[in-house]
PDB file of C-alpha atoms in Angstrom:
ATOM      1  CA  MET A   1       0.000   0.000   0.000  1.00  0.00           C
ATOM      2  CA  PRO A   2       1.432   3.405  -0.971  1.00  0.00           C
ATOM      3  CA  ALA A   3       2.234   5.938   1.700  1.00  0.00           C
ATOM      4  CA  PRO A   4      -0.396   8.650   2.215  1.00  0.00           C
ATOM      5  CA  LYS A   5       0.228  11.882   0.344  1.00  0.00           C
ATOM      6  CA  GLN A   6       1.657  14.603   2.572  1.00  0.00           C
ATOM      7  CA  ILE A   7       0.030  18.021   2.423  1.00  0.00           C
ATOM      8  CA  THR A   8       2.616  20.777   2.177  1.00  0.00           C
ATOM      9  CA  ASP A   9       2.542  24.065   4.066  1.00  0.00           C
ATOM     10  CA  GLU A  10       2.076  25.849   0.734  1.00  0.00           C
ATOM     11  CA  GLN A  11      -1.046  23.764   0.026  1.00  0.00           C
ATOM     12  CA  ARG A  12      -2.385  24.554   3.508  1.00  0.00           C
ATOM     13  CA  GLN A  13      -1.891  28.279   2.879  1.00  0.00           C
ATOM     14  CA  GLN A  14      -3.610  28.008  -0.507  1.00  0.00           C
ATOM     15  CA  ILE A  15      -6.569  26.169   1.042  1.00  0.00           C
ATOM     16  CA  VAL A  16      -7.046  28.849   3.689  1.00  0.00           C
ATOM     17  CA  ALA A  17      -6.604  31.686   1.176  1.00  0.00           C
ATOM     18  CA  TYR A  18      -9.052  30.238  -1.376  1.00  0.00           C
ATOM     19  CA  ARG A  19     -11.658  29.552   1.300  1.00  0.00           C
ATOM     20  CA  ARG A  20     -11.394  33.115   2.607  1.00  0.00           C
ATOM     21  CA  LEU A  21     -11.988  34.315  -0.964  1.00  0.00           C
ATOM     22  CA  GLY A  22     -15.320  32.474  -0.889  1.00  0.00           C
ATOM     23  CA  TRP A  23     -14.392  29.401  -2.898  1.00  0.00           C
ATOM     24  CA  THR A  24     -16.420  26.277  -2.246  1.00  0.00           C
ATOM     25  CA  LEU A  25     -14.730  23.222  -0.765  1.00  0.00           C
ATOM     26  CA  ARG A  26     -15.009  21.413  -4.099  1.00  0.00           C
ATOM     27  CA  GLU A  27     -13.404  24.306  -5.962  1.00  0.00           C
ATOM     28  CA  VAL A  28     -10.540  24.395  -3.455  1.00  0.00           C
ATOM     29  CA  SER A  29     -10.150  20.615  -3.679  1.00  0.00           C
ATOM     30  CA  HIS A  30      -9.974  20.737  -7.468  1.00  0.00           C
ATOM     31  CA  GLU A  31      -7.489  23.616  -7.514  1.00  0.00           C
ATOM     32  CA  VAL A  32      -5.137  22.391  -4.776  1.00  0.00           C
ATOM     33  CA  GLY A  33      -5.483  18.645  -5.366  1.00  0.00           C
ATOM     34  CA  VAL A  34      -6.424  17.690  -1.800  1.00  0.00           C
ATOM     35  CA  SER A  35      -9.450  15.658  -0.686  1.00  0.00           C
ATOM     36  CA  LEU A  36     -12.554  17.330   0.741  1.00  0.00           C
ATOM     37  CA  ALA A  37     -12.083  15.601   4.103  1.00  0.00           C
ATOM     38  CA  SER A  38      -8.504  16.872   4.392  1.00  0.00           C
ATOM     39  CA  ILE A  39      -9.599  20.384   3.460  1.00  0.00           C
ATOM     40  CA  SER A  40     -12.309  20.301   6.152  1.00  0.00           C
ATOM     41  CA  ARG A  41      -9.767  19.168   8.773  1.00  0.00           C
ATOM     42  CA  ILE A  42      -7.270  21.866   7.774  1.00  0.00           C
ATOM     43  CA  LEU A  43      -9.922  24.596   7.859  1.00  0.00           C
ATOM     44  CA  ARG A  44     -11.271  23.386  11.215  1.00  0.00           C
ATOM     45  CA  ALA A  45      -7.720  23.458  12.636  1.00  0.00           C
ATOM     46  CA  GLU A  46      -7.363  27.055  11.371  1.00  0.00           C
ATOM     47  CA  GLY A  47     -10.662  28.019  13.010  1.00  0.00           C
ATOM     48  CA  ILE A  48     -12.475  28.548   9.715  1.00  0.00           C
ATOM     49  CA  HIS A  49     -16.014  27.255   9.572  1.00  0.00           C
ATOM     50  CA  SER A  50     -16.384  25.142   6.418  1.00  0.00           C
ATOM     51  CA  ASP A  51     -20.148  24.601   6.317  1.00  0.00           C
ATOM     52  CA  PRO A  52     -21.027  26.196   2.953  1.00  0.00           C
ATOM     53  CA  THR A  53     -24.617  26.910   3.993  1.00  0.00           C
ATOM     54  CA  GLN A  54     -23.397  29.234   6.741  1.00  0.00           C
ATOM     55  CA  THR A  55     -20.708  31.086   4.826  1.00  0.00           C
ATOM     56  CA  LEU A  56     -22.121  34.441   3.822  1.00  0.00           C
ATOM     57  CA  GLU A  57     -19.145  35.327   1.631  1.00  0.00           C
ATOM     58  CA  ALA A  58     -19.490  32.121  -0.382  1.00  0.00           C
ATOM     59  CA  SER A  59     -23.207  32.714  -0.861  1.00  0.00           C
ATOM     60  CA  ARG A  60     -22.591  36.275  -1.997  1.00  0.00           C
ATOM     61  CA  ALA A  61     -19.866  35.123  -4.370  1.00  0.00           C
ATOM     62  CA  ARG A  62     -22.182  32.521  -5.914  1.00  0.00           C
ATOM     63  CA  TRP A  63     -24.975  35.093  -6.225  1.00  0.00           C
ATOM     64  CA  GLU A  64     -22.646  37.560  -7.945  1.00  0.00           C
ATOM     65  CA  ALA A  65     -21.363  34.829 -10.267  1.00  0.00           C
ATOM     66  CA  ALA A  66     -24.951  33.933 -11.193  1.00  0.00           C
ATOM     67  CA  GLN A  67     -25.762  37.591 -11.880  1.00  0.00           C
ATOM     68  CA  ALA A  68     -22.616  37.945 -13.995  1.00  0.00           C
ATOM     69  CA  ALA A  69     -23.640  34.868 -15.990  1.00  0.00           C
ATOM     70  CA  GLY A  70     -27.091  36.411 -16.503  1.00  0.00           C
ATOM     71  CA  TYR A  71     -25.598  39.652 -17.788  1.00  0.00           C
ATOM     72  CA  SER A  72     -23.246  37.685 -20.029  1.00  0.00           C
ATOM     73  CA  LEU A  73     -26.290  35.935 -21.499  1.00  0.00           C
ATOM     74  CA  LEU A  74     -27.943  39.310 -22.102  1.00  0.00           C
ATOM     75  CA  ALA A  75     -24.841  40.578 -23.892  1.00  0.00           C
ATOM     76  CA  ASP A  76     -24.821  37.461 -26.081  1.00  0.00           C
ATOM     77  CA  LEU A  77     -28.495  37.973 -26.922  1.00  0.00           C
ATOM     78  CA  LEU A  78     -27.832  41.579 -27.909  1.00  0.00           C
ATOM     79  CA  ASP A  79     -25.010  40.341 -30.159  1.00  0.00           C
ATOM     80  CA  ASP A  80     -27.485  37.916 -31.729  1.00  0.00           C
ATOM     81  CA  ILE A  81     -29.849  40.809 -32.454  1.00  0.00           C
ATOM     82  CA  GLU A  82     -26.997  42.712 -34.080  1.00  0.00           C
ATOM     83  CA  ASN A  83     -26.176  39.688 -36.251  1.00  0.00           C
ATOM     84  CA  LEU A  84     -29.851  39.348 -37.160  1.00  0.00           C
ATOM     85  CA  ARG A  85     -29.876  42.983 -38.240  1.00  0.00           C
ATOM     86  CA  ALA A  86     -26.815  42.397 -40.420  1.00  0.00           C
ATOM     87  CA  ARG A  87     -28.721  39.655 -42.262  1.00  0.00           C
ATOM     88  CA  CYS A  88     -31.086  42.334 -43.557  1.00  0.00           C
ATOM     89  CA  TYR A  89     -28.311  43.693 -45.761  1.00  0.00           C
ATOM     90  CA  GLU A  90     -26.715  40.487 -47.022  1.00  0.00           C
ATOM     91  CA  PRO A  91     -27.163  39.212 -50.575  1.00  0.00           C
ATOM     92  CA  TYR A  92     -30.236  37.025 -50.889  1.00  0.00           C
ATOM     93  CA  ARG A  93     -30.517  33.964 -53.127  1.00  0.00           C
ATOM     94  CA  GLN A  94     -33.928  33.030 -54.407  1.00  0.00           C
ATOM     95  CA  TRP A  95     -35.339  30.447 -56.799  1.00  0.00           C
ATOM     96  CA  VAL A  96     -37.823  32.006 -59.201  1.00  0.00           C
ATOM     97  CA  GLY A  97     -40.048  30.126 -61.596  1.00  0.00           C
ATOM     98  CA  THR A  98     -39.740  31.112 -65.251  1.00  0.00           C
ATOM     99  CA  PRO A  99     -41.293  29.646 -68.401  1.00  0.00           C
ATOM    100  CA  ASP A 100     -37.981  27.787 -68.910  1.00  0.00           C
ATOM    101  CA  GLY A 101     -37.998  26.374 -65.378  1.00  0.00           C
ATOM    102  CA  PRO A 102     -36.681  27.520 -62.020  1.00  0.00           C
ATOM    103  CA  VAL A 103     -33.808  30.002 -62.009  1.00  0.00           C
ATOM    104  CA  GLN A 104     -31.678  31.013 -59.048  1.00  0.00           C
ATOM    105  CA  VAL A 105     -31.477  34.768 -58.633  1.00  0.00           C
ATOM    106  CA  GLU A 106     -29.205  36.713 -56.303  1.00  0.00           C
ATOM    107  CA  LEU A 107     -30.642  39.937 -54.976  1.00  0.00           C
ATOM    108  CA  PRO A 108     -28.445  42.572 -53.319  1.00  0.00           C
ATOM    109  CA  GLU A 109     -30.759  42.461 -50.274  1.00  0.00           C
ATOM    110  CA  PRO A 110     -33.640  40.290 -49.104  1.00  0.00           C
ATOM    111  CA  PRO A 111     -37.173  41.295 -50.133  1.00  0.00           C
ATOM    112  CA  LEU A 112     -38.791  43.874 -47.875  1.00  0.00           C
ATOM    113  CA  SER A 113     -41.221  41.291 -46.525  1.00  0.00           C
ATOM    114  CA  GLU A 114     -38.301  39.168 -45.254  1.00  0.00           C
ATOM    115  CA  VAL A 115     -36.563  42.227 -43.811  1.00  0.00           C
ATOM    116  CA  ALA A 116     -39.776  43.217 -42.039  1.00  0.00           C
ATOM    117  CA  LYS A 117     -40.091  39.732 -40.525  1.00  0.00           C
ATOM    118  CA  LEU A 118     -36.471  39.769 -39.341  1.00  0.00           C
ATOM    119  CA  MET A 119     -36.754  43.242 -37.843  1.00  0.00           C
ATOM    120  CA  GLU A 120     -40.020  42.404 -36.075  1.00  0.00           C
ATOM    121  CA  GLN A 121     -38.384  39.356 -34.532  1.00  0.00           C
ATOM    122  CA  ALA A 122     -35.315  41.395 -33.529  1.00  0.00           C
ATOM    123  CA  ARG A 123     -37.653  43.926 -31.880  1.00  0.00           C
ATOM    124  CA  ARG A 124     -39.419  41.188 -29.917  1.00  0.00           C
ATOM    125  CA  ILE A 125     -36.126  39.686 -28.764  1.00  0.00           C
ATOM    126  CA  ALA A 126     -34.872  43.136 -27.725  1.00  0.00           C
ATOM    127  CA  LEU A 127     -38.021  43.673 -25.645  1.00  0.00           C
ATOM    128  CA  ASP A 128     -37.564  40.277 -24.003  1.00  0.00           C
ATOM    129  CA  VAL A 129     -33.906  41.068 -23.280  1.00  0.00           C
ATOM    130  CA  ASN A 130     -34.933  44.381 -21.728  1.00  0.00           C
ATOM    131  CA  ARG A 131     -37.567  42.674 -19.582  1.00  0.00           C
ATOM    132  CA  LEU A 132     -35.107  39.968 -18.504  1.00  0.00           C
ATOM    133  CA  GLN A 133     -32.522  42.603 -17.579  1.00  0.00           C
ATOM    134  CA  LYS A 134     -35.056  44.430 -15.407  1.00  0.00           C
ATOM    135  CA  GLU A 135     -35.961  41.176 -13.681  1.00  0.00           C
ATOM    136  CA  LEU A 136     -32.289  40.396 -13.070  1.00  0.00           C
ATOM    137  CA  ASP A 137     -31.718  43.885 -11.668  1.00  0.00           C
ATOM    138  CA  GLU A 138     -34.751  43.653  -9.401  1.00  0.00           C
ATOM    139  CA  GLY A 139     -34.034  40.075  -8.333  1.00  0.00           C
ATOM    140  CA  ALA A 140     -37.283  38.668  -9.735  1.00  0.00           C
ATOM    141  CA  ASP A 141     -38.422  35.172  -8.935  1.00  0.00           C
ATOM    142  CA  LEU A 142     -37.443  32.115 -10.928  1.00  0.00           C
ATOM    143  CA  ASP A 143     -40.837  31.526 -12.576  1.00  0.00           C
ATOM    144  CA  LYS A 144     -40.871  34.969 -14.207  1.00  0.00           C
ATOM    145  CA  THR A 145     -37.318  34.518 -15.456  1.00  0.00           C
ATOM    146  CA  ARG A 146     -38.181  31.105 -16.890  1.00  0.00           C
ATOM    147  CA  GLY A 147     -41.135  32.695 -18.679  1.00  0.00           C
ATOM    148  CA  VAL A 148     -38.929  35.326 -20.285  1.00  0.00           C
ATOM    149  CA  LEU A 149     -36.358  32.733 -21.319  1.00  0.00           C
ATOM    150  CA  GLY A 150     -39.173  30.650 -22.805  1.00  0.00           C
ATOM    151  CA  ASP A 151     -40.320  33.679 -24.806  1.00  0.00           C
ATOM    152  CA  LEU A 152     -36.754  34.206 -26.045  1.00  0.00           C
ATOM    153  CA  PHE A 153     -36.543  30.559 -27.068  1.00  0.00           C
ATOM    154  CA  GLU A 154     -39.803  30.864 -29.023  1.00  0.00           C
ATOM    155  CA  GLY A 155     -38.445  33.987 -30.707  1.00  0.00           C
ATOM    156  CA  PHE A 156     -35.274  32.227 -31.783  1.00  0.00           C
ATOM    157  CA  LYS A 157     -37.323  29.317 -33.117  1.00  0.00           C
ATOM    158  CA  MET A 158     -39.227  31.808 -35.278  1.00  0.00           C
ATOM    159  CA  VAL A 159     -35.950  33.288 -36.542  1.00  0.00           C
ATOM    160  CA  ALA A 160     -34.671  29.812 -37.371  1.00  0.00           C
ATOM    161  CA  ALA A 161     -37.873  29.085 -39.268  1.00  0.00           C
ATOM    162  CA  MET A 162     -37.339  32.261 -41.310  1.00  0.00           C
ATOM    163  CA  ALA A 163     -33.730  31.374 -42.133  1.00  0.00           C
ATOM    164  CA  GLU A 164     -34.824  29.311 -45.112  1.00  0.00           C
ATOM    165  CA  PRO A 165     -37.642  31.081 -46.962  1.00  0.00           C
ATOM    166  CA  ILE A 166     -40.517  29.015 -48.307  1.00  0.00           C
ATOM    167  CA  ASN A 167     -40.908  29.892 -51.961  1.00  0.00           C
ATOM    168  CA  GLU A 168     -43.715  27.572 -52.873  1.00  0.00           C
ATOM    169  CA  GLU A 169     -46.442  28.722 -55.206  1.00  0.00           C
ATOM    170  CA  GLY A 170     -48.595  31.353 -53.552  1.00  0.00           C
ATOM    171  CA  THR A 171     -46.162  32.115 -50.712  1.00  0.00           C
ATOM    172  CA  TYR A 172     -43.662  34.392 -52.415  1.00  0.00           C
ATOM    173  CA  ASP A 173     -44.788  38.008 -52.111  1.00  0.00           C
ATOM    174  CA  SER A 174     -42.034  39.995 -53.798  1.00  0.00           C
ATOM    175  CA  ASP A 175     -42.652  42.219 -56.794  1.00  0.00           C
ATOM    176  CA  TYR A 176     -39.319  41.118 -58.266  1.00  0.00           C
ATOM    177  CA  ASP A 177     -39.479  39.765 -61.813  1.00  0.00           C
ATOM    178  CA  VAL A 178     -36.470  37.985 -63.264  1.00  0.00           C
ATOM    179  CA  ALA A 179     -37.597  38.841 -66.787  1.00  0.00           C
ATOM    180  CA  THR A 180     -37.281  42.587 -66.131  1.00  0.00           C
ATOM    181  CA  ASP A 181     -34.062  42.547 -64.073  1.00  0.00           C
ATOM    182  CA  PRO A 182     -31.245  43.976 -66.229  1.00  0.00           C
ATOM    183  CA  ASP A 183     -28.646  41.960 -64.291  1.00  0.00           C
ATOM    184  CA  GLN A 184     -30.422  38.692 -65.104  1.00  0.00           C
ATOM    185  CA  THR A 185     -31.326  39.147 -68.774  1.00  0.00           C
ATOM    186  CA  ALA A 186     -28.948  38.266 -71.572  1.00  0.00           C
ATOM    187  CA  PRO A 187     -27.658  41.137 -73.754  1.00  0.00           C
TER     188      PRO A 187
END
């Protein structure tokens, strides 16, 4: 049987320092490489209470980390809205039926109906982000936050559904005509 691993004075100092910073016992264990039981014994010997439910600093640190994660999510959602807006100005490929059969046409921008759909969805997502930010700032309850996140998810599902336009007969509402486009007709 191998000899038990000796805990160095440096490891003991790290354990005490990390715990005073509000780290959980598991985080300290992972960082220092010492078992949870050994960490508890070391902290008890130093006079530091290691019950995580009674450590105010650890609770505050976790709360602040959760809030930071929420704000990070909001920033990511705002980036998604910005990317959605950029799609309104990208070239748009479309299949158009002609007497000779379907022809792929590239427009400099999407049709106005598609742009309107994208912008309406971006507006809805922005409103949901604003509402979620207010609830995070006010410390709203979990059910309200879940509701807002559910609304955001539904909004993104609608955006995903609009990513590939349906150009079946009777669904395309652009006034574009390939026969009159000077870029598409032969000289």
